[in-house]
Coordinates of N, CA, C and O in Angstrom, one line a residue:
M84 N 0.8 -1.2 0.0 CA 0.0 0.0 0.0 C 0.9 1.2 0.0 O 0.6 2.2 -0.7
P85 N 1.9 1.4 0.9 CA 2.8 2.6 0.8 C 3.4 2.8 -0.5 O 3.6 3.9 -1.1
E86 N 3.8 1.7 -1.2 CA 4.4 1.8 -2.5 C 3.4 2.3 -3.6 O 3.7 3.2 -4.3
E87 N 2.1 2.0 -3.4 CA 1.1 2.5 -4.3 C 0.8 3.9 -4.1 O 0.7 4.7 -5.0
K88 N 0.9 4.4 -2.8 CA 0.7 5.8 -2.5 C 1.8 6.7 -3.0 O 1.5 7.7 -3.5
S89 N 3.0 6.1 -2.9 CA 4.2 6.9 -3.4 C 4.2 7.1 -4.9 O 4.6 8.0 -5.4
R90 N 3.6 6.1 -5.6 CA 3.5 6.3 -7.0 C 2.5 7.3 -7.4 O 2.7 8.1 -8.4
R91 N 1.4 7.4 -6.8 CA 0.4 8.5 -7.0 C 1.0 9.9 -6.6 O 0.6 10.9 -7.3
N92 N 1.9 10.0 -5.8 CA 2.4 11.4 -5.4 C 3.6 11.8 -6.2 O 4.3 12.8 -5.8
R93 N 4.1 11.0 -7.0 CA 5.2 11.4 -7.8 C 4.9 12.6 -8.8 O 6.0 13.1 -9.3
G94 N 3.9 12.8 -9.1 CA 3.5 14.0 -10.0 C 3.3 13.5 -11.3 O 3.6 12.3 -11.7
P95 N 3.1 14.3 -12.3 CA 3.0 14.0 -13.7 C 4.2 13.7 -14.4 O 5.3 14.1 -14.0
T96 N 4.1 12.7 -15.3 CA 5.4 12.4 -16.1 C 5.7 13.6 -17.0 O 4.9 14.5 -17.2
A97 N 6.9 13.6 -17.6 CA 7.4 14.7 -18.4 C 6.5 14.8 -19.7 O 6.7 14.0 -20.7
R98 N 5.6 15.6 -19.7 CA 4.8 15.9 -20.9 C 4.9 17.4 -21.2 O 5.0 18.2 -20.2
P99 N 4.7 17.7 -22.5 CA 4.7 19.2 -22.7 C 3.4 19.8 -22.2 O 2.4 19.2 -22.0
I100 N 3.7 21.0 -21.7 CA 2.6 21.8 -21.1 C 1.9 22.7 -22.2 O 2.6 23.3 -22.9
G101 N 0.6 22.7 -22.2 CA -0.1 23.6 -23.1 C -0.3 22.9 -24.4 O 0.3 21.9 -24.8
P102 N -1.0 23.5 -25.4 CA -1.3 23.1 -26.7 C 0.0 23.3 -27.5 O 0.8 24.1 -27.2
P103 N 0.2 22.4 -28.5 CA 1.3 22.6 -29.5 C 1.1 23.9 -30.3 O 0.0 24.4 -30.5
V104 N 2.3 24.6 -30.5 CA 2.1 25.8 -31.4 C 1.8 25.5 -32.8 O 2.4 24.7 -33.4
S105 N 0.8 26.1 -33.2 CA 0.3 25.9 -34.6 C 1.1 26.8 -35.6 O 1.5 27.8 -35.2
P106 N 1.0 26.4 -36.8 CA 1.8 27.2 -37.8 C 1.1 28.5 -38.2 O 1.6 29.3 -38.9
Y107 N -0.1 28.7 -37.7 CA -0.9 30.0 -38.0 C -0.9 30.9 -36.8 O -1.5 32.0 -37.0
R108 N -0.6 30.5 -35.7 CA -0.6 31.4 -34.5 C 0.7 32.2 -34.4 O 1.8 31.6 -34.7
C109 N 0.7 33.3 -33.8 CA 2.0 34.1 -33.7 C 2.1 34.5 -32.3 O 1.8 35.5 -31.9
P110 N 2.9 33.7 -31.5 CA 3.2 34.0 -30.1 C 4.3 35.0 -30.1 O 4.7 35.5 -29.0
G111 N 4.9 35.3 -31.2 CA 6.0 36.2 -31.3 C 7.1 35.7 -32.2 O 7.1 34.4 -32.4
R112 N 8.0 36.5 -32.7 CA 9.0 36.0 -33.5 C 10.1 35.2 -32.7 O 10.5 35.8 -31.6
S113 N 10.5 34.1 -33.2 CA 11.5 33.3 -32.4 C 12.9 33.5 -33.1 O 13.0 33.6 -34.4
P114 N 13.9 33.7 -32.3 CA 15.2 33.8 -32.8 C 15.7 32.5 -33.5 O 15.3 31.4 -32.9
T115 N 16.3 32.6 -34.6 CA 16.8 31.4 -35.4 C 18.4 31.6 -35.5 O 18.8 32.5 -36.1
G116 N 19.0 30.7 -34.8 CA 20.4 30.8 -34.8 C 21.1 29.5 -35.5 O 22.3 29.4 -35.4
S117 N 20.2 28.6 -36.0 CA 20.8 27.4 -36.6 C 21.0 27.5 -38.0 O 20.2 28.4 -38.8
A118 N 21.8 26.8 -38.7 CA 21.9 26.6 -40.2 C 21.0 25.7 -40.7 O 20.7 25.8 -41.9
R119 N 20.2 24.9 -39.9 CA 19.3 24.0 -40.3 C 18.0 24.8 -40.9 O 17.7 25.8 -40.2
P120 N 17.2 24.3 -41.7 CA 15.9 25.0 -42.1 C 15.0 24.9 -40.9 O 15.0 24.0 -40.1
A121 N 14.3 26.0 -40.8 CA 13.2 26.0 -39.7 C 12.2 25.1 -39.9 O 11.7 24.8 -41.0
P122 N 11.6 24.5 -38.8 CA 10.4 23.5 -39.0 C 9.2 24.3 -39.5 O 9.1 25.5 -39.4
L123 N 8.3 23.6 -39.9 CA 7.0 24.2 -40.4 C 6.4 25.0 -39.3 O 5.8 26.0 -39.7
S124 N 6.5 24.7 -38.1 CA 5.9 25.3 -37.1 C 6.4 26.8 -36.9 O 5.8 27.6 -36.3
A125 N 7.6 27.0 -37.4 CA 8.1 28.4 -37.4 C 7.5 29.2 -38.5 O 7.7 30.5 -38.3
H126 N 6.9 28.7 -39.4 CA 6.3 29.5 -40.5 C 4.8 29.8 -40.1 O 3.8 29.2 -40.6
R127 N 4.7 30.8 -39.2 CA 3.3 31.3 -38.8 C 3.3 32.8 -39.0 O 4.2 33.4 -39.1
A128 N 2.0 33.3 -38.7 CA 1.8 34.7 -39.0 C 0.5 35.1 -38.2 O -0.2 34.2 -37.8
C129 N 0.3 36.4 -38.1 CA -0.9 37.0 -37.5 C -1.1 38.3 -38.1 O -0.2 38.8 -38.8
G130 N -2.3 38.8 -38.0 CA -2.7 40.1 -38.6 C -2.1 41.3 -37.9 O -1.3 41.1 -36.9
P131 N -2.1 42.4 -38.4 CA -2.9 42.7 -39.7 C -2.1 42.6 -40.9 O -2.8 42.6 -42.0
A132 N -0.8 42.3 -40.9 CA -0.1 42.2 -42.1 C -0.2 40.8 -42.8 O 0.0 40.7 -44.0
W133 N -0.2 39.7 -42.0 CA -0.3 38.4 -42.4 C 1.0 38.1 -43.3 O 0.8 37.7 -44.4
V134 N 2.2 38.3 -42.7 CA 3.4 38.0 -43.3 C 4.0 36.9 -42.4 O 4.0 36.9 -41.2
C135 N 4.7 35.9 -43.0 CA 5.3 34.8 -42.4 C 6.5 35.3 -41.4 O 7.3 36.1 -41.8
D136 N 6.4 34.9 -40.2 CA 7.5 35.3 -39.1 C 8.8 34.8 -39.5 O 9.8 35.4 -39.3
Q137 N 8.9 33.6 -40.3 CA 10.2 33.0 -40.6 C 10.8 33.6 -41.8 O 11.9 33.9 -41.8
C138 N 10.0 33.6 -42.9 CA 10.7 34.0 -44.2 C 10.3 35.3 -44.7 O 10.9 35.8 -45.7
G139 N 9.3 36.0 -44.1 CA 8.9 37.3 -44.5 C 8.0 37.4 -45.7 O 7.7 38.5 -46.2
R140 N 7.6 36.3 -46.2 CA 6.7 36.2 -47.4 C 5.3 36.3 -47.0 O 4.9 36.0 -45.9
D141 N 4.4 36.8 -47.9 CA 2.9 36.6 -47.6 C 2.5 35.3 -47.2 O 2.9 34.3 -47.7
W142 N 1.8 35.2 -45.9 CA 1.4 33.9 -45.5 C 0.1 33.6 -46.1 O -0.8 34.4 -46.4
S143 N -0.1 32.4 -46.5 CA 0.6 31.2 -46.3 C 1.8 31.1 -47.2 O 1.6 31.1 -48.4
C144 N 3.0 31.0 -46.7 CA 4.2 31.1 -47.4 C 4.4 29.8 -48.4 O 3.8 28.7 -48.0
P145 N 5.3 29.9 -49.3 CA 5.5 28.6 -50.1 C 6.1 27.4 -49.3 O 5.7 26.2 -49.6
T146 N 6.9 27.8 -48.2 CA 7.3 26.7 -47.4 C 6.2 25.8 -46.7 O 6.2 24.6 -46.8
L147 N 5.2 26.6 -46.1 CA 4.1 26.0 -45.6 C 3.2 25.3 -46.6 O 2.7 24.2 -46.3
R148 N 3.0 25.8 -47.8 CA 2.2 25.3 -48.7 C 2.9 24.0 -49.4 O 2.1 23.2 -49.9
S149 N 4.1 23.8 -49.2 CA 4.8 22.6 -49.8 C 4.6 21.4 -48.8 O 4.9 20.3 -49.3
A150 N 4.1 21.6 -47.7 CA 3.9 20.5 -46.7 C 2.7 19.7 -47.3 O 1.7 20.1 -47.8
P151 N 2.9 18.3 -47.2 CA 1.9 17.4 -47.7 C 0.6 17.5 -46.9 O 0.7 17.7 -45.7
T152 N -0.5 17.6 -47.7 CA -1.9 17.7 -47.0 C -2.7 16.6 -47.5 O -3.4 16.8 -48.6
D153 N -2.8 15.5 -46.8 CA -3.7 14.5 -47.2 C -5.2 14.8 -46.7 O -5.3 15.9 -46.1
A154 N -6.1 13.9 -47.0 CA -7.5 14.1 -46.6 C -7.7 14.4 -45.1 O -8.5 15.2 -44.7
A155 N -7.0 13.6 -44.3 CA -7.1 13.6 -42.9 C -6.5 15.0 -42.3 O -7.2 15.7 -41.5
R156 N -5.5 15.5 -42.9 CA -4.8 16.7 -42.5 C -5.7 17.8 -43.0 O -5.9 18.8 -42.2
R157 N -6.3 17.8 -44.1 CA -7.1 18.9 -44.5 C -8.3 19.1 -43.7 O -8.8 20.1 -43.4
A158 N -8.8 17.8 -43.2 CA -10.0 17.9 -42.3 C -9.7 18.6 -41.0 O -10.6 19.3 -40.4
T159 N -8.5 18.5 -40.4 CA -8.1 19.1 -39.3 C -7.7 20.6 -39.5 O -7.9 21.4 -38.6
L160 N -7.4 21.0 -40.7 CA -7.0 22.3 -41.0 C -8.2 23.3 -41.4 O -8.2 24.4 -41.1
I161 N -9.3 22.7 -41.8 CA -10.4 23.5 -42.3 C -11.0 24.3 -41.3 O -11.1 25.6 -41.4
P162 N -11.3 23.9 -40.1 CA -11.9 24.8 -39.1 C -11.0 26.0 -38.7 O -11.5 27.1 -38.5
E163 N -9.8 25.6 -38.3 CA -8.9 26.7 -37.9 C -8.5 27.7 -38.9 O -8.4 28.8 -38.7
F164 N -8.3 27.1 -40.1 CA -8.0 28.1 -41.2 C -9.1 28.9 -41.7 O -8.8 30.0 -42.1
S165 N -10.2 28.4 -41.6 CA -11.5 29.2 -41.8 C -11.5 30.3 -40.8 O -11.9 31.4 -41.2
R166 N -11.3 30.0 -39.6 CA -11.3 31.1 -38.5 C -10.2 32.2 -38.8 O -10.6 33.4 -38.8
I167 N -9.1 31.7 -39.2 CA -8.1 32.8 -39.4 C -8.3 33.6 -40.8 O -7.9 34.6 -41.0
T168 N -8.9 32.8 -41.7 CA -9.4 33.5 -43.0 C -10.3 34.6 -42.8 O -10.2 35.7 -43.3
R169 N -11.2 34.4 -41.8 CA -12.1 35.5 -41.5 C -11.4 36.7 -40.9 O -11.7 37.8 -41.3
H170 N -10.5 36.5 -40.1 CA -9.6 37.5 -39.5 C -8.8 38.3 -40.6 O -8.7 39.4 -40.6
A171 N -8.2 37.4 -41.5 CA -7.4 38.0 -42.6 C -8.3 38.8 -43.5 O -7.8 39.9 -44.0
I172 N -9.5 38.5 -43.8 CA -10.4 39.1 -44.7 C -10.7 40.6 -44.1 O -10.6 41.7 -44.7
R173 N -10.9 40.5 -42.7 CA -11.1 41.9 -42.0 C -9.8 42.7 -42.0 O -10.0 43.9 -42.1
D174 N -8.7 42.1 -41.9 CA -7.4 42.9 -41.8 C -7.0 43.4 -43.2 O -6.5 44.5 -43.2
L175 N -7.2 42.5 -44.2 CA -6.6 42.9 -45.5 C -7.4 43.6 -46.5 O -7.0 44.2 -47.4
R176 N -8.8 43.3 -46.5 CA -9.6 43.9 -47.5 C -9.7 45.5 -47.3 O -9.6 45.9 -46.1
G177 N -9.9 46.1 -48.3 CA -9.9 47.6 -48.2 C -8.6 48.3 -48.1 O -8.5 49.6 -48.1
R178 N -7.5 47.6 -48.1 CA -6.2 48.2 -48.0 C -5.9 48.6 -49.5 O -6.2 47.9 -50.4
V179 N -5.2 49.7 -49.7 CA -4.8 50.2 -50.9 C -3.8 49.2 -51.6 O -2.8 48.8 -51.0
G180 N -4.2 48.7 -52.7 CA -3.4 47.6 -53.4 C -3.5 46.3 -52.7 O -2.8 45.3 -53.1
G181 N -4.4 46.1 -51.8 CA -4.5 44.9 -51.1 C -5.4 43.9 -51.8 O -6.0 44.2 -52.8
P182 N -5.3 42.6 -51.4 CA -6.2 41.5 -52.1 C -7.6 41.7 -51.8 O -8.0 42.2 -50.9
D183 N -8.5 41.1 -52.8 CA -10.0 41.2 -52.6 C -10.2 39.9 -51.7 O -9.4 39.0 -51.6
P184 N -11.4 39.8 -51.1 CA -11.8 38.7 -50.3 C -11.5 37.4 -51.0 O -11.2 36.4 -50.3
V185 N -11.9 37.2 -52.3 CA -11.7 35.9 -53.0 C -10.3 35.5 -53.0 O -10.0 34.4 -52.8
A186 N -9.4 36.5 -53.3 CA -8.0 36.1 -53.3 C -7.5 35.7 -51.9 O -6.6 34.8 -51.8
I187 N -8.1 36.3 -50.9 CA -7.6 36.0 -49.5 C -8.1 34.6 -49.2 O -7.3 33.8 -48.6
V188 N -9.3 34.2 -49.6 CA -9.7 32.9 -49.4 C -8.9 31.9 -50.1 O -8.4 30.9 -49.5
R189 N -8.5 32.2 -51.4 CA -7.8 31.2 -52.1 C -6.3 31.1 -51.5 O -5.7 30.1 -51.5
R190 N -5.8 32.2 -51.0 CA -4.5 32.3 -50.3 C -4.5 31.5 -49.1 O -3.6 30.8 -48.8
F191 N -5.5 31.6 -48.2 CA -5.4 31.0 -46.9 C -6.0 29.5 -46.9 O -5.7 28.8 -45.9
L192 N -6.7 29.2 -47.8 CA -7.3 27.8 -48.0 C -6.8 27.1 -49.2 O -7.4 26.5 -49.9
W193 N -5.5 27.4 -49.4 CA -4.7 26.9 -50.6 C -5.0 25.3 -50.7 O -4.8 24.8 -51.8
F194 N -5.1 24.6 -49.7 CA -5.1 23.2 -49.7 C -6.6 22.7 -50.2 O -6.7 21.5 -50.3
L195 N -7.5 23.5 -50.5 CA -8.7 23.1 -50.9 C -8.8 23.5 -52.4 O -8.5 24.7 -52.7
P196 N -9.3 22.7 -53.3 CA -9.5 23.0 -54.7 C -10.7 23.8 -54.9 O -11.8 23.3 -55.3
L197 N -10.7 25.2 -54.7 CA -11.9 26.0 -54.8 C -11.9 26.7 -56.2 O -10.9 27.2 -56.6
T198 N -13.0 26.8 -56.8 CA -13.2 27.6 -58.0 C -13.4 29.0 -57.6 O -13.7 29.2 -56.3
D199 N -13.5 29.9 -58.5 CA -13.6 31.3 -58.0 C -15.0 31.5 -57.4 O -15.1 32.3 -56.5
E200 N -16.0 30.8 -57.9 CA -17.3 31.0 -57.4 C -17.4 30.4 -56.0 O -18.1 31.0 -55.1
E201 N -16.8 29.3 -55.8 CA -16.7 28.8 -54.4 C -15.9 29.6 -53.5 O -16.4 29.8 -52.4
A202 N -14.8 30.2 -53.9 CA -14.1 31.1 -53.1 C -14.9 32.4 -52.7 O -14.9 32.8 -51.6
R203 N -15.6 32.8 -53.7 CA -16.5 34.0 -53.5 C -17.5 33.7 -52.5 O -17.7 34.5 -51.6
A204 N -18.1 32.4 -52.5 CA -19.2 32.1 -51.6 C -18.6 32.0 -50.2 O -19.2 32.4 -49.2
V205 N -17.4 31.5 -50.0 CA -16.7 31.3 -48.8 C -16.5 32.6 -48.2 O -16.6 32.9 -47.0
A206 N -15.9 33.6 -49.1 CA -15.6 35.0 -48.6 C -16.8 35.7 -48.1 O -16.8 36.3 -47.0
L207 N -18.0 35.5 -48.8 CA -19.2 36.2 -48.3 C -19.7 35.5 -47.1 O -20.1 36.2 -46.1
R208 N -19.5 34.2 -46.8 CA -19.8 33.6 -45.5 C -18.9 34.0 -44.4 O -19.5 34.1 -43.3
L209 N -17.6 34.1 -44.7 CA -16.8 34.5 -43.6 C -16.7 36.0 -43.3 O -16.0 36.4 -42.3
R210 N -17.3 36.8 -44.1 CA -17.2 38.3 -43.7 C -17.8 38.6 -42.4 O -18.6 38.1 -41.8

């Protein structure tokens, strides 16, 4: 019995605390001091500019777009990327020389094969 009690009081095993950092959230720019390429999780951004923290290109950057997205991965990306697409539409539309909502939808939901009409419908829904 004392052995069982001591096992319960040892505390949690070494597990990461909190949710994993997503490639689309921006907790801040992280310093990069290695010569190795940055992991995909470093290619994240937030508004109002929506520029990649790692490479400085319009987000979603080519590095992030090059990651394989099978059907299961797309299913997990759709809810969160739809949410951030809504924020991006609010941040980017109306800027001088900025993209229109259809272009924003196609840019942020690159992993979905959307026609212009479908992207327009999504943009109207997310406004």
